[in-house]
Coordinates of C-alpha atoms and ligand atoms in Angstrom, one line a residue:
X24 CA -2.9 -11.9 20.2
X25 CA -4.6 -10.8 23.6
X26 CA -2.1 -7.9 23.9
X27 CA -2.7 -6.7 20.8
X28 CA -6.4 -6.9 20.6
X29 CA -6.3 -4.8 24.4
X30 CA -4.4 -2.2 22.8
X31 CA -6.8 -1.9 20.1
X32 CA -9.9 -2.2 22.3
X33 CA -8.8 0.4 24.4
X34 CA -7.1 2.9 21.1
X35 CA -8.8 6.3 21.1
X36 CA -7.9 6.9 17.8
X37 CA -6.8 3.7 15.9
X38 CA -4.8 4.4 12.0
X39 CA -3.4 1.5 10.5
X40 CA -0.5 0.9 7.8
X41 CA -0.5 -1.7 5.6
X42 CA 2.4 -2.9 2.8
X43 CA 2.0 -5.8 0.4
X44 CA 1.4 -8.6 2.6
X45 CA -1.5 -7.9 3.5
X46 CA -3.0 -8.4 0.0
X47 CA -0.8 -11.9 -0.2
X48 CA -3.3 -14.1 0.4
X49 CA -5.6 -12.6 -2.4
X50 CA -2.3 -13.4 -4.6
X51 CA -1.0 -10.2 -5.3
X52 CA 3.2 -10.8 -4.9
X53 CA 4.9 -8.6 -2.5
X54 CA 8.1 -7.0 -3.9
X55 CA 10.8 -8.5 -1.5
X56 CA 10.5 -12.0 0.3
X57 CA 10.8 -15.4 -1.8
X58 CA 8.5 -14.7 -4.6
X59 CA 8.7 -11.5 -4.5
X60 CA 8.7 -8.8 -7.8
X61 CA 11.9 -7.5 -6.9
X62 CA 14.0 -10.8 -7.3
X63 CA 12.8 -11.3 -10.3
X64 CA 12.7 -7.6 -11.8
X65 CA 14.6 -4.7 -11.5
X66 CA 12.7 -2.2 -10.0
X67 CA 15.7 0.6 -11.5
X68 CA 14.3 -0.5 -15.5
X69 CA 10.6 -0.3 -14.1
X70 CA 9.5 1.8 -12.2
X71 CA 12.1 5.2 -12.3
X72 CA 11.2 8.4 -14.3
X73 CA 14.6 7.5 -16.1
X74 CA 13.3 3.8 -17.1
X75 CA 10.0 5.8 -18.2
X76 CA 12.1 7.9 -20.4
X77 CA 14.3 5.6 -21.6
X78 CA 11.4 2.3 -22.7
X79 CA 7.9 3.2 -21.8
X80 CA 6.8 0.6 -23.7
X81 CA 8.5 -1.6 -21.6
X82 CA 7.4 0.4 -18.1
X83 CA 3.6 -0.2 -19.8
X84 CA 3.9 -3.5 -20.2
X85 CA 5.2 -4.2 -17.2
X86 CA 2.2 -2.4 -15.2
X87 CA -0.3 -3.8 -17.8
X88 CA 0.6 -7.2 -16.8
X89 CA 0.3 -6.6 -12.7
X90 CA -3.0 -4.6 -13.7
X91 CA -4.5 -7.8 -15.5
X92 CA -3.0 -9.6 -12.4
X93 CA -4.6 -7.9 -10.2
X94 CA -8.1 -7.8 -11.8
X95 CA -8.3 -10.9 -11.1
X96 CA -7.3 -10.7 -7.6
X97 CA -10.0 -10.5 -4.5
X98 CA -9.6 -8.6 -1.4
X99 CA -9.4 -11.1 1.9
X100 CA -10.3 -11.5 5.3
X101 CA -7.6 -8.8 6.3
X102 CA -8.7 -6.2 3.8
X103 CA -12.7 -6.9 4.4
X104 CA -12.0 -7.2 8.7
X105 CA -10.3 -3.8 8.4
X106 CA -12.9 -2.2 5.7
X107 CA -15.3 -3.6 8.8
X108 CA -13.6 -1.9 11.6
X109 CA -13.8 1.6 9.5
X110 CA -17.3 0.6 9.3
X111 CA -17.7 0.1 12.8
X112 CA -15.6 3.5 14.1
X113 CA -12.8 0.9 15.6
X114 CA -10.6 2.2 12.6
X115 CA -10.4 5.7 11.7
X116 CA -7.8 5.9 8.9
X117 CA -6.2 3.3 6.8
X118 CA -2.9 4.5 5.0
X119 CA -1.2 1.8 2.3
X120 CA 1.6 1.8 0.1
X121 CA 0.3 -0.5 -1.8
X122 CA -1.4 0.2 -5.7
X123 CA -3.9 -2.7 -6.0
X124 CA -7.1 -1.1 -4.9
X125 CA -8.0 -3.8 -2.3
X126 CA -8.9 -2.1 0.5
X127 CA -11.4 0.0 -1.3
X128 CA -13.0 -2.8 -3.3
X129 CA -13.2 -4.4 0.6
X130 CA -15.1 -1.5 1.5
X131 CA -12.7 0.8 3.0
X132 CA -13.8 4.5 2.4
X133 CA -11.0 6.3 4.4
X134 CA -7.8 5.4 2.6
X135 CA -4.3 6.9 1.8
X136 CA -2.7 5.6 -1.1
X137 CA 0.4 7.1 -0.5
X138 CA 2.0 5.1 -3.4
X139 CA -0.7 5.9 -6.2
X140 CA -3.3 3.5 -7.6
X141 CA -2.4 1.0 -10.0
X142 CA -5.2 1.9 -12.4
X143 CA -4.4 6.1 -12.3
X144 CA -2.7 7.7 -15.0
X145 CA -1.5 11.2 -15.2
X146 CA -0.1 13.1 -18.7
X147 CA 3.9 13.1 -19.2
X148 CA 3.5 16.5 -20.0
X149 CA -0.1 18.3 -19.4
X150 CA -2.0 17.8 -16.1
X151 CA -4.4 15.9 -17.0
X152 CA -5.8 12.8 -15.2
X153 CA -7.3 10.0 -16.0
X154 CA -8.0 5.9 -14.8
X155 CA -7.8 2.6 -17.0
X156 CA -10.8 0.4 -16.7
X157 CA -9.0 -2.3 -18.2
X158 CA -5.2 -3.1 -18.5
X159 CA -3.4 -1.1 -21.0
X160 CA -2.6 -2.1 -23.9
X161 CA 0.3 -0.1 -25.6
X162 CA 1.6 2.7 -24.9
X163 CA -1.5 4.7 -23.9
X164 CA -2.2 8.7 -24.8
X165 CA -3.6 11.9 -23.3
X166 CA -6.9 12.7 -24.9
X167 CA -6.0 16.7 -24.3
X168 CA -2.5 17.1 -25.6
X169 CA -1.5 13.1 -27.2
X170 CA 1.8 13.1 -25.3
X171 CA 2.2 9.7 -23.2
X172 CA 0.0 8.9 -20.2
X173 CA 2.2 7.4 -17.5
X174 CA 0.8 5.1 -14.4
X175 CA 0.2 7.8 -11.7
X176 CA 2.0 5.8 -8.9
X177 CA 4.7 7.1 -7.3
X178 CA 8.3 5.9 -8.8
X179 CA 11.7 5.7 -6.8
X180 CA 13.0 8.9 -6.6
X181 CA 10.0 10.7 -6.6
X182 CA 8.3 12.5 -3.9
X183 CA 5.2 11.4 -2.5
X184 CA 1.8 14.0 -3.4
X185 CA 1.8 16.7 -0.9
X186 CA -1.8 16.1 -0.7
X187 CA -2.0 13.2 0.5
X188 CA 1.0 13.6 2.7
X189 CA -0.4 16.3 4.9
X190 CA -3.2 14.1 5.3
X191 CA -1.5 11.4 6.6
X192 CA 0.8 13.7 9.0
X193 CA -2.9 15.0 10.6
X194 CA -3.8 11.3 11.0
X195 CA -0.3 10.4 12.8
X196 CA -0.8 13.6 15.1
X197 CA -4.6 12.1 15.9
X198 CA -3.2 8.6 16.4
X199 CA -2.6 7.0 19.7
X200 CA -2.0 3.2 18.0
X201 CA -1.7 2.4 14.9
X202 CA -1.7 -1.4 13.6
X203 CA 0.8 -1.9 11.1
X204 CA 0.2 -5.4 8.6
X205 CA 2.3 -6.9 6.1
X206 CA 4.6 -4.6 5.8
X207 CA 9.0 -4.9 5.3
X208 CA 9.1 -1.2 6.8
X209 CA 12.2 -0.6 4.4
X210 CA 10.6 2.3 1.8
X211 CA 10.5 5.4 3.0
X212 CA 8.9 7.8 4.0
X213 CA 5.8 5.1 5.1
X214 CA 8.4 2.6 7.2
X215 CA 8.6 6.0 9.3
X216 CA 5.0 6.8 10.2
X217 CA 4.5 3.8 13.0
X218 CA 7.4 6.0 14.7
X219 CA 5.6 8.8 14.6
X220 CA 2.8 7.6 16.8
X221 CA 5.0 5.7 18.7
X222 CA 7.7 9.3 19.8
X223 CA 4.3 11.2 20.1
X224 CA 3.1 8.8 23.2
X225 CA 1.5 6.3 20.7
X226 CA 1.1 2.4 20.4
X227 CA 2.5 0.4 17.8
X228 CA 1.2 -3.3 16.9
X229 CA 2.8 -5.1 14.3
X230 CA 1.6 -8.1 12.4
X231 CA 3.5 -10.1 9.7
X232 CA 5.3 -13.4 9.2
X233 CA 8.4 -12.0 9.8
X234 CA 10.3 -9.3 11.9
X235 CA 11.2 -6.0 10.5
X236 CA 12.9 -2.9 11.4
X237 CA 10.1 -2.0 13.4
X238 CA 9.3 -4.9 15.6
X239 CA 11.6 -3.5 18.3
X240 CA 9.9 -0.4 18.7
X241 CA 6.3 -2.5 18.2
X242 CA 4.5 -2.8 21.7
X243 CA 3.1 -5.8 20.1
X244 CA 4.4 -8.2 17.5
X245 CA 1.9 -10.7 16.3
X246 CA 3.2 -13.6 14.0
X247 CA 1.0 -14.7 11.1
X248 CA -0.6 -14.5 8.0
X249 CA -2.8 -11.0 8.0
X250 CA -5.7 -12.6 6.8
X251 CA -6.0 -15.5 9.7
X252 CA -4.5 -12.9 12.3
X253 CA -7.0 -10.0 11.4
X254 CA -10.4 -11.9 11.7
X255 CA -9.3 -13.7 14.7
X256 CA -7.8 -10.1 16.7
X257 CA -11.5 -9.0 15.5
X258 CA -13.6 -12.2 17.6
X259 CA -11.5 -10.8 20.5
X260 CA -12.5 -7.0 20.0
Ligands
LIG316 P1 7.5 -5.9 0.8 O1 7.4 -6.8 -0.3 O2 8.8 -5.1 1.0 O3 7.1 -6.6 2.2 C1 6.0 -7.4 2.3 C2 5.9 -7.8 3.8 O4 4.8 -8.6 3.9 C3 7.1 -8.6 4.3 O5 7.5 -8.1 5.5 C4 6.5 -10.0 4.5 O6 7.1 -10.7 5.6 C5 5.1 -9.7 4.7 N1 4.1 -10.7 4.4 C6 4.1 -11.6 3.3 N2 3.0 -12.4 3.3 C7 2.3 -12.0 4.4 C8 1.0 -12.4 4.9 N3 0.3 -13.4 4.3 N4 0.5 -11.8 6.0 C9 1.3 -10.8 6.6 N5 2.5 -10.3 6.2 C10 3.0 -10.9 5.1 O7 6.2 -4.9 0.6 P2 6.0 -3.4 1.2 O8 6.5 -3.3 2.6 O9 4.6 -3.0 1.0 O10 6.8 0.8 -3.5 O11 6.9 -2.6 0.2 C11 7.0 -1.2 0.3 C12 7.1 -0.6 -1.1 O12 8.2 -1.1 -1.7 C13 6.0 -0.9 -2.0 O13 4.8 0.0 -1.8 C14 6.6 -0.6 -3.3 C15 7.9 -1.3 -3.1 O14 8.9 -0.9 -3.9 C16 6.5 1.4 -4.6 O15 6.2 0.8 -5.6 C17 6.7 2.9 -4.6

């Protein structure tokens, strides 16, 4: 813990990465792990442009569900330390894969949602788009051309938005550590970007309750839950 809050004291330019667990302990499931949403659903009838094509009723319900899930869902001490870091100028970029919207309702203004946002929807067929302020219900469609709205998160098999992608390549070239939490590091490209700092001269420090791929090629490796390990690397700041 002392390592890793030295690195961050002393960061230049500190980015963090986050994946599902860090918004565990505000009960949102992770995908892999025990409980997690891929055991118990196939991702390949969910969330694929093919399953989309082939049952969107059943791809809608399936993200109205983890939308109503989610609503009820609070951010925790791991999104609210790190929305307080931005805050402070200790963190100057905060890059998730993950949908829920946690980190923003924490606070956090500088965020990359390189997966989408779980409450984004984009037309099937015109570019128009929109955002649910409640969970779907149905099958719900465009108000400029009536062809389906789909969830605008990003599927397997599809490319991430080249937007947001060059953004997050300028904040890996700025980076000298980035703090990566809660994350299996298997999807790519995001399981990549810690590397990135790390061949460009950077820092890496993981936290999780697990090793990944990436703890060998973390500088530091804390084990815990992100939302005890977050506030307590902060008191030592
Ligand atoms: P995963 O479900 O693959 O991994 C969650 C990670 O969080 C695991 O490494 C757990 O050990 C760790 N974890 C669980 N509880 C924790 C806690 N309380 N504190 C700290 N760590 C904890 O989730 P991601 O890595 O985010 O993509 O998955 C990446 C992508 O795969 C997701 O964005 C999603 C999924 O398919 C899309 O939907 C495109």
């Amino acid at each position: 813990m002392k390592a890793a809050a030295k690195i961050i004291s002393g960061a230049e330019y500190l980015i963090a990465l986050t994946g599902a667990g860090v918004s565990r302990e505000s009960n949102v499931p992770t995908f892999r792990g025990v409980d997690g949403l891929w055991r118990n659903y196939d991702p390949m009838q969910l969330a694929t442009p093919h399953a989309f094509a082939r049952d969107p009723k059943l791809v809608w319900e399936w993200y109205s569900w983890r939308q109503a899930l989610i609503a009820e869902c609070d951010p925790n001490p791991a999104h609210t330390t790190l929305a307080e870091w931005e805050a402070n100028a200790i963190l100057r970029c905060l890059i998730t894969q993950n949908v829920d919207g946690l980190h923003r309702r924490a606070g956090s203004e500088k965020v990359l949602e390189v997966h989408g946002d779980l409450w984004a929807t984009k037309c099937s067929s015109c570019g128009y788009r929109g955002r649910l302020d409640s969970p779907a219900v149905g099958i719900p469609l465009c108000p400029e051309c009536n062809s389906m709205l789909r969830p605008n998160v990003v599927w397997f098999g599809e490319s991430l938005n080249r937007d947001i992608m060059t953004r997050v390549h300028e904040e890996l070239s700025l980076a000298d550590v980035i703090l990566v939490v809660g994350t299996s590091a298997l999807v790519q490209p995001a399981a990549s970007f810690p590397l990135v700092v790390k061949y460009t001269g950077g820092k890496i420090v993981e936290t999780n309750i697990e090793h990944t791929p990436l703890t060998p090629a973390s500088d530091v490796h804390v084990s815990g839950k992100a939302g005890e390990v977050l506030p307590l690397l902060d008191q030592l700041l």
